[in-house]
CSV table of C-alpha atoms in Angstrom, one decimal:
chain,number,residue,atom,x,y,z
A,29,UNK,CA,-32.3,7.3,-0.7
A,30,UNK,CA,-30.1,8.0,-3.4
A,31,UNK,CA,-28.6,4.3,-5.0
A,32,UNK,CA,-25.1,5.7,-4.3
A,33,UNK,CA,-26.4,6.0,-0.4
A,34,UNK,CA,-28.0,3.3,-0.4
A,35,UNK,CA,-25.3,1.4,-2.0
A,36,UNK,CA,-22.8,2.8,0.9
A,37,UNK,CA,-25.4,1.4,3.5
A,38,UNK,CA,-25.7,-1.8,2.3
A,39,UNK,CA,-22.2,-2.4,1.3
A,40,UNK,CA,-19.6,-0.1,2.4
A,41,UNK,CA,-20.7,0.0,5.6
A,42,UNK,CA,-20.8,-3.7,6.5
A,43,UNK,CA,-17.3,-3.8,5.1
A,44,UNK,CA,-16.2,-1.3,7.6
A,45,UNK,CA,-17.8,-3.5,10.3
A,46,UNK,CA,-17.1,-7.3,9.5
A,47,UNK,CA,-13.0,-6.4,10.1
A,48,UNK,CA,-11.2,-8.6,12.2
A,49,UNK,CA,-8.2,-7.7,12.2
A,50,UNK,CA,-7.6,-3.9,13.2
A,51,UNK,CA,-10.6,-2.0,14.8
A,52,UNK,CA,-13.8,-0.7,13.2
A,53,UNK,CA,-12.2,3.7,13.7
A,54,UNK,CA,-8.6,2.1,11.9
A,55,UNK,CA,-10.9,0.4,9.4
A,56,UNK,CA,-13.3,3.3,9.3
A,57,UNK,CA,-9.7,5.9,8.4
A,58,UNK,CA,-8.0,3.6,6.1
A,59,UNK,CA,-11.6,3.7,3.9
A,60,UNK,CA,-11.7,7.4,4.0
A,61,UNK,CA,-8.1,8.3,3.6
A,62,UNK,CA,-8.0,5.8,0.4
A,63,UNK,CA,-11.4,7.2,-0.7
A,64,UNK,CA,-10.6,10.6,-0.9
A,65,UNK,CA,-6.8,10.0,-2.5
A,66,UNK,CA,-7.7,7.3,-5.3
A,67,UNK,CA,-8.6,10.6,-7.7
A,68,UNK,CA,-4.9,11.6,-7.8
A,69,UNK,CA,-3.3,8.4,-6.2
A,70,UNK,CA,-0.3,7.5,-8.2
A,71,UNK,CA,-1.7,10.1,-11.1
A,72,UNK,CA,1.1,12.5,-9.4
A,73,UNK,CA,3.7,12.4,-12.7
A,74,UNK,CA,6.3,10.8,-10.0
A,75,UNK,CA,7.3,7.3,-10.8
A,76,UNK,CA,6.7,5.1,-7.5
A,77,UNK,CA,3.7,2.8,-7.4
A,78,UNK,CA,4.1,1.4,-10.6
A,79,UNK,CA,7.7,0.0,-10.6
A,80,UNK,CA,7.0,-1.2,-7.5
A,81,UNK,CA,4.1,-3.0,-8.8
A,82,UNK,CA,5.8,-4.3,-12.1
A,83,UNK,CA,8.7,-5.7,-9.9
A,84,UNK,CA,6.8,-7.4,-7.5
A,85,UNK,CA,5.0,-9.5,-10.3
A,86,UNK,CA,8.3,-10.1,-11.8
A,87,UNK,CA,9.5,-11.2,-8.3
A,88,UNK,CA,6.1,-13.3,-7.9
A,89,UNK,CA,6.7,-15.7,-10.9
A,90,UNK,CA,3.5,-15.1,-12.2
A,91,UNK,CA,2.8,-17.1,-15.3
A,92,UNK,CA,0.3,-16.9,-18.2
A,93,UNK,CA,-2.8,-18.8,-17.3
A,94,UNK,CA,-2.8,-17.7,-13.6
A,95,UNK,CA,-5.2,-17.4,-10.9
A,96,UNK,CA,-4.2,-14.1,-8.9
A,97,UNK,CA,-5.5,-12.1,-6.2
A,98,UNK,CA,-4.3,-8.7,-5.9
A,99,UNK,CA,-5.5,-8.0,-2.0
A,100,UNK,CA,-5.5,-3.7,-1.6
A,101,UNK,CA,-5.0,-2.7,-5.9
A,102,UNK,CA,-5.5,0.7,-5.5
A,103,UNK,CA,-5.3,2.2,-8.9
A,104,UNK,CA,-3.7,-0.8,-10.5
A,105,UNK,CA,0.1,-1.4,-10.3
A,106,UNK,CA,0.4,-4.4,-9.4
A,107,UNK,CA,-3.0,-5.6,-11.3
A,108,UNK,CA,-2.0,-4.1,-14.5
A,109,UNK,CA,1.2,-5.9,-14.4
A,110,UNK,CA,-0.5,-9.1,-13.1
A,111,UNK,CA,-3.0,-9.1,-15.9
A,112,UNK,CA,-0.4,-8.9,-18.6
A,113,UNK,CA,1.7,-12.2,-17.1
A,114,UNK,CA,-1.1,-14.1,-16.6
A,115,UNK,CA,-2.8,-13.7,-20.5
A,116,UNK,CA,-6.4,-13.9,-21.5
A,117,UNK,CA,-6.3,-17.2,-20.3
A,118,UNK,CA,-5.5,-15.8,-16.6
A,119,UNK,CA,-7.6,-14.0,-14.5
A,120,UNK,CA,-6.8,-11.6,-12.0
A,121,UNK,CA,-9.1,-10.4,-8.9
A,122,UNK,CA,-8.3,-7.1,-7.8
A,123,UNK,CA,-9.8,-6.1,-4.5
A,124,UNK,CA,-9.4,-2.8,-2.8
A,125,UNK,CA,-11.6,-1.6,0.3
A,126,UNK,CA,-12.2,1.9,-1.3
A,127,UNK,CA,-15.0,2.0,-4.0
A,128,UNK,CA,-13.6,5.2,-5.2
A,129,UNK,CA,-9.9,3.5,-6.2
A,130,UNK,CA,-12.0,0.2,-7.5
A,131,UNK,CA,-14.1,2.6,-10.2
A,132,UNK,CA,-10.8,4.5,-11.4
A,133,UNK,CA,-9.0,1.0,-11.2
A,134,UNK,CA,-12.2,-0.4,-13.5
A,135,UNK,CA,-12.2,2.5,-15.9
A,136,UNK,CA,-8.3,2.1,-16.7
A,137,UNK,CA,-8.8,-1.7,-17.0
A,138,UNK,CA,-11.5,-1.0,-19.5
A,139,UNK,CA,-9.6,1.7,-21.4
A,140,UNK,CA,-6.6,-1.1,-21.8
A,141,UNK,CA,-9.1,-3.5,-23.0
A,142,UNK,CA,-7.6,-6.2,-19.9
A,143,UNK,CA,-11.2,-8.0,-19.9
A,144,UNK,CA,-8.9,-11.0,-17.8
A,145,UNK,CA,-9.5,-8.7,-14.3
A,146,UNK,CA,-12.0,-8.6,-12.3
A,147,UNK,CA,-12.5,-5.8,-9.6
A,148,UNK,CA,-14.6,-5.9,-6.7
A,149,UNK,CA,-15.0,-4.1,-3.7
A,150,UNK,CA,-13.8,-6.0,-0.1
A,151,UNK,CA,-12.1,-5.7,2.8
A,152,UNK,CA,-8.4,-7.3,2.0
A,153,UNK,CA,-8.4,-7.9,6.1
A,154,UNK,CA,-11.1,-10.5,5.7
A,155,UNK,CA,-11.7,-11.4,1.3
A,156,UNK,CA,-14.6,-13.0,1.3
A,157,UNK,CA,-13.3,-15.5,-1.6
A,158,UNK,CA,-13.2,-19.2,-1.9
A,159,UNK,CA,-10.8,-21.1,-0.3
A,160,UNK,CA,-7.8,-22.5,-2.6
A,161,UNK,CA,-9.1,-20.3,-5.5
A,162,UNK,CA,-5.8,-18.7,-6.5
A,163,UNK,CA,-2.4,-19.4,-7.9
A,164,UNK,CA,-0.8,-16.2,-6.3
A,165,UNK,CA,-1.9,-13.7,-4.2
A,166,UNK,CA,0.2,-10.4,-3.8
A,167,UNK,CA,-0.2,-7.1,-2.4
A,168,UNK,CA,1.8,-4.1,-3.4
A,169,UNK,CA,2.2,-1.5,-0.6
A,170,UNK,CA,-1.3,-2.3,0.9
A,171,UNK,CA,-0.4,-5.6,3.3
A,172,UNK,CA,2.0,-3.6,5.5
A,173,UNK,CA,-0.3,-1.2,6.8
A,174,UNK,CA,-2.3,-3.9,8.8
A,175,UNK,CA,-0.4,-6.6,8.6
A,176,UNK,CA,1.2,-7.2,12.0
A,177,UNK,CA,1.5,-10.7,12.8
A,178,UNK,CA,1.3,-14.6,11.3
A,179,UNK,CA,-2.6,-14.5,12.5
A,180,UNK,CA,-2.8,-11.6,9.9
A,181,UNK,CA,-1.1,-13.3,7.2
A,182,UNK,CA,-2.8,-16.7,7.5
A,183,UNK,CA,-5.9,-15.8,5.7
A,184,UNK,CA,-4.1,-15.1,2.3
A,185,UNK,CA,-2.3,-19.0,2.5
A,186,UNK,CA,-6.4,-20.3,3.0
A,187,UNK,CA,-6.9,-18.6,-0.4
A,188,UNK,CA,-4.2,-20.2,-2.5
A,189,UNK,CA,-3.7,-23.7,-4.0
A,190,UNK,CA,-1.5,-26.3,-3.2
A,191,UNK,CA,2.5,-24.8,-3.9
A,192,UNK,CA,0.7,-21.4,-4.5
A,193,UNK,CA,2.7,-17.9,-4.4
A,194,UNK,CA,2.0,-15.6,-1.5
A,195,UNK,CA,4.1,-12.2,-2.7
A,196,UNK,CA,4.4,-8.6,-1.2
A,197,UNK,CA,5.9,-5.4,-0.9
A,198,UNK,CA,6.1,-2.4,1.6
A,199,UNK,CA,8.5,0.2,1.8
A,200,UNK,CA,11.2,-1.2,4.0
A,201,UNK,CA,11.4,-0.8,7.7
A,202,UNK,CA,14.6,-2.2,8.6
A,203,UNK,CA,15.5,1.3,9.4
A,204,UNK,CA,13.3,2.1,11.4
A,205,UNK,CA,14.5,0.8,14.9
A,206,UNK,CA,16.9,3.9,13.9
A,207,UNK,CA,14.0,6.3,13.4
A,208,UNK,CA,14.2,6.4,10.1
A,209,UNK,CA,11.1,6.0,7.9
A,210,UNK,CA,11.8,4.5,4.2
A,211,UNK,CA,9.8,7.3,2.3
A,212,UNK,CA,11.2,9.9,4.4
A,213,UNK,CA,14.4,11.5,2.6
A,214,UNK,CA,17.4,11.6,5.4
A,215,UNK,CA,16.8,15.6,4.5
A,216,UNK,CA,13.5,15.5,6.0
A,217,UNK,CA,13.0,12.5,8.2
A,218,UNK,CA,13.8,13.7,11.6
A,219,UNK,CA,11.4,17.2,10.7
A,220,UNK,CA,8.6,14.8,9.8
A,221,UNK,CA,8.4,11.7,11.5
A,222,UNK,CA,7.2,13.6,15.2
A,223,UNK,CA,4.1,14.4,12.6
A,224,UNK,CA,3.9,11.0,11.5
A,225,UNK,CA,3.8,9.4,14.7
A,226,UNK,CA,0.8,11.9,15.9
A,227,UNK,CA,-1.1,11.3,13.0
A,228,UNK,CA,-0.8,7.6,13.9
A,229,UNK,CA,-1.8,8.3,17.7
A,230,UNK,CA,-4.5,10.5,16.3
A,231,UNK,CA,-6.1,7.9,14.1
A,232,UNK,CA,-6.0,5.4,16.6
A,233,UNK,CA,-3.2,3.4,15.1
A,234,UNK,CA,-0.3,4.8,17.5
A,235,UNK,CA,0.5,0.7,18.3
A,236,UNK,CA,1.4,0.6,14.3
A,237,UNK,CA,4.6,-0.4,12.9
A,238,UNK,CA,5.8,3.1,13.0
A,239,UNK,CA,5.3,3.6,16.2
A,240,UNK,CA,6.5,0.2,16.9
A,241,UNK,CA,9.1,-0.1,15.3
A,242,UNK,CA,11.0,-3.2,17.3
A,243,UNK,CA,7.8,-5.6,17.4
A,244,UNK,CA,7.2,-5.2,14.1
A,245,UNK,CA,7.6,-8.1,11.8
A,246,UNK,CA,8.8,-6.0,8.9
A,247,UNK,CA,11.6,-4.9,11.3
A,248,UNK,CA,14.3,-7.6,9.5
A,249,UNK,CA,14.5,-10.1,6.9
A,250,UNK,CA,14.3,-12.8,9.9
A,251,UNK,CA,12.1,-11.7,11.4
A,252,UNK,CA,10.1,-11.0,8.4
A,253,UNK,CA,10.9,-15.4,7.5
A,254,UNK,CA,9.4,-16.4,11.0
A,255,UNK,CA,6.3,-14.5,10.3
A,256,UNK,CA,5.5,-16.4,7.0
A,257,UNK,CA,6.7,-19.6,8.6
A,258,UNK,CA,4.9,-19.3,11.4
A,259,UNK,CA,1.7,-18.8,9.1
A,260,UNK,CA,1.9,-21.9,7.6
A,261,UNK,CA,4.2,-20.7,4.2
A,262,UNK,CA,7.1,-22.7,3.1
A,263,UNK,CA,10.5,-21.5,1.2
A,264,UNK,CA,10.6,-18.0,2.2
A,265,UNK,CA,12.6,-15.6,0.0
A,266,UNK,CA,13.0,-11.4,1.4
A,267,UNK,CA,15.0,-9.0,-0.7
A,268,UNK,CA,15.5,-5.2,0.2
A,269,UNK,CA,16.4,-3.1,-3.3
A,270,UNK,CA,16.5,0.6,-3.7
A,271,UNK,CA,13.6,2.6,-5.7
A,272,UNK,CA,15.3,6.0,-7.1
A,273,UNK,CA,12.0,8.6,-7.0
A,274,UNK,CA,13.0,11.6,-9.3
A,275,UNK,CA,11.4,15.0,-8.6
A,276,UNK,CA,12.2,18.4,-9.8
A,277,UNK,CA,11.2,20.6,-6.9
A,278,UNK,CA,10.9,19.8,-3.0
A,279,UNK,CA,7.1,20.9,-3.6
A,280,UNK,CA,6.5,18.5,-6.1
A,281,UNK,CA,7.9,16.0,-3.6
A,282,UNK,CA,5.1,16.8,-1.1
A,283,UNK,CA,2.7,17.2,-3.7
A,284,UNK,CA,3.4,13.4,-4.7
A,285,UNK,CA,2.7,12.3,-0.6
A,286,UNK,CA,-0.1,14.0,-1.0
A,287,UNK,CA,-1.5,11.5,-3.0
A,288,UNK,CA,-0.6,8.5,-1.0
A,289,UNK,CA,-1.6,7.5,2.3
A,290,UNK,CA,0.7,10.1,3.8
A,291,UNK,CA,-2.3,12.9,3.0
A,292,UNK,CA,-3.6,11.2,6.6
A,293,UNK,CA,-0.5,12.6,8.0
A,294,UNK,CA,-0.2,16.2,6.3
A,295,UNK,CA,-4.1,16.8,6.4
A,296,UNK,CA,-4.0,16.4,10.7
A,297,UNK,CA,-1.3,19.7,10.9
A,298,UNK,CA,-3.1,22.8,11.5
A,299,UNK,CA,-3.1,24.8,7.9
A,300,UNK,CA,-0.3,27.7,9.0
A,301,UNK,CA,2.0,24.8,10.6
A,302,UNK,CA,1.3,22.7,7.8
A,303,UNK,CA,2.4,26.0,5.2
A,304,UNK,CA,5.3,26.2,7.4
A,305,UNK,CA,6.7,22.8,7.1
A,306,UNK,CA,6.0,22.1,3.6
A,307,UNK,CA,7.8,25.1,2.9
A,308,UNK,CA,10.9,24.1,4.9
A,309,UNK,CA,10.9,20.7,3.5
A,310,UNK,CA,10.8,21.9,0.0
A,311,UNK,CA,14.0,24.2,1.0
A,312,UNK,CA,16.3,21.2,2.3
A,313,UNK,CA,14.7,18.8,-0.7
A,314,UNK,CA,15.3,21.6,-3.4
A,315,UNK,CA,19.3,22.1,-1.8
A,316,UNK,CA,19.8,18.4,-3.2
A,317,UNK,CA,18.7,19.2,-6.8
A,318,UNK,CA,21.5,17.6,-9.2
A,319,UNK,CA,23.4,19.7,-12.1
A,320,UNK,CA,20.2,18.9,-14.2
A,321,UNK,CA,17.9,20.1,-11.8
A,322,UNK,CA,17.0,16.8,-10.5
A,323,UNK,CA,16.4,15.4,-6.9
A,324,UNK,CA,16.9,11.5,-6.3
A,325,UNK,CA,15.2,10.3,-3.7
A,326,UNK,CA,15.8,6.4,-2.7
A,327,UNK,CA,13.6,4.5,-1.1
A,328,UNK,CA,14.3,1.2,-0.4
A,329,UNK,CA,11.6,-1.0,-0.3
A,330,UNK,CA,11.5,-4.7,0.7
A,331,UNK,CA,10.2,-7.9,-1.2
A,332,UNK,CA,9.1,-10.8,0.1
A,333,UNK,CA,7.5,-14.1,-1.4
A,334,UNK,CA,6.7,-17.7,0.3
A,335,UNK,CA,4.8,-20.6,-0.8
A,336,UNK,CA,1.6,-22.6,0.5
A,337,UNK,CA,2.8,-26.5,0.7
A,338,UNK,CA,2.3,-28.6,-1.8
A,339,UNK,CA,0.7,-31.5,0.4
């Protein structure tokens, strides 16, 4: 046995297992999806992760000499960010369930000599850490996917200090009770959300917040404060802003998808349907190129922060 098998056997797999919050095949996806994207994820040239991730620090209050867990850090925007705030006097504890997107994440940290982070890999259902370890915990565009109720949310509060920061973001779904998904351009959305929701019902995660849209506690900014609340967090705060992603060409728009969790989603269309629709969704994205050549896409995505009491 090879010591990267062996390593999968011993590690990955338990990982996959020990969930308790979503099953073992959603578990199971979300490691192979995330496995075979972190290569290109957010290496696309199209500015999304990474603003995303620099404003949710900003929005955390992160200070220098910090404790922070980054639950889900993918290729690093948010732990980048979060390393800088909190200094080499701060550490930051990055945590991602895909051991491909924890070695790309560890060889960037290396190359930007940010000795202050630590990267392991873990299940950001169920982080096996100790209990009041942290000063913050965030999670940039990695909570939402599984998140679904104040039981899911509760373990992140166990994690932090007294008065510590719980922050996130997602792309927003207040719009979705309308059918309308956040990274979906209006040119696009009501071509490509049927293929959405059957990549969902494929994968075994038809009862997610897509599909589901009017239970879902992302659904409003109330309902979004009685989640946290009912988790045990105190002074809520939820802000919805508006991303502009730039692209030049519809096909570089659905090459930048490609590289995020929506590759579950294009990879489950059979390849001449799949040639069909890119192909018509380039055409309507490439009709909305600017005088410079330029198409705007805004996505709006939501932030939300909330504090662990201080007694």
């Amino acid at each position: 046995m090879t010591r990267q098998i062996r390593w999968a056997a011993e590690v990955v797999t338990p990982l996959i297992r020990e969930t308790c919050m979503a099953t073992v095949e959603n578990t199971e996806e979300m490691y192979n999806l995330f496995n075979k994207a972190a290569k290109a994820y957010d290496q696309s040239g199209v500015e999304f992760f990474r603003p995303i991730g620099r404003r949710l620090v900003e929005f955390s209050g992160i200070t220098a000499g910090a404790s922070v867990l980054d639950i889900g850090s993918g290729r690093g925007a948010a732990l980048f960010p979060a390393a800088v705030a909190v200094g080499e006097q701060g550490e930051v504890v990055g945590v991602d369930i895909s051991e491909e997107m924890v070695k790309y994440a560890r060889e960037d940290a290396d190359e930007l000599g940010l000795k202050q982070i630590e990267l392991r890999v873990m299940n950001g259902q169920k982080p096996e850490l100790e209990p009041g370890r942290f000063d913050a915990v965030i999670g940039s565009c990695s909570l939402f996917i599984w998140v679904k109720s104040a039981d899911d949310v509760r373990p992140y509060l166990e994690l932090l200090r007294a008065g510590g920061r719980f922050a996130t973001a997602a792309p927003s779904f207040f719009s979705t009770v309308r059918g309308k998904w956040a990274l979906f351009p209006d040119a696009v959305n009501e071509l490509l959300m049927p293929y959405m929701l059957q990549s969902l019902k494929q994968s075994g995660a038809y009862d997610s917040q897509f599909a589901n849209a009017g239970a879902n506690w992302l659904v409003s900014a109330e309902s979004i404060e009685k989640t946290l609340l009912e988790a045990g967090f105190v002074d809520v705060e939820v802000v919805e802003e508006e991303l502009p992603v730039t692209v030049t060409s519809g096909e570089q728009w659905v090459e930048f998808t490609y590289t995020t969790g929506m590759r579950g989603m294009w990879e489950r269309i059979e390849e001449s349907e799949r040639r069909e629709v890119v192909a018509e969704v380039s055409r309507r994205l490439d009709a909305l190129r600017d005088e410079n050549g330029i198409i705007t896409v805004p996505v709006p995505i939501v932030y939300m922060r909330a504090d662990a009491p201080k007694a």
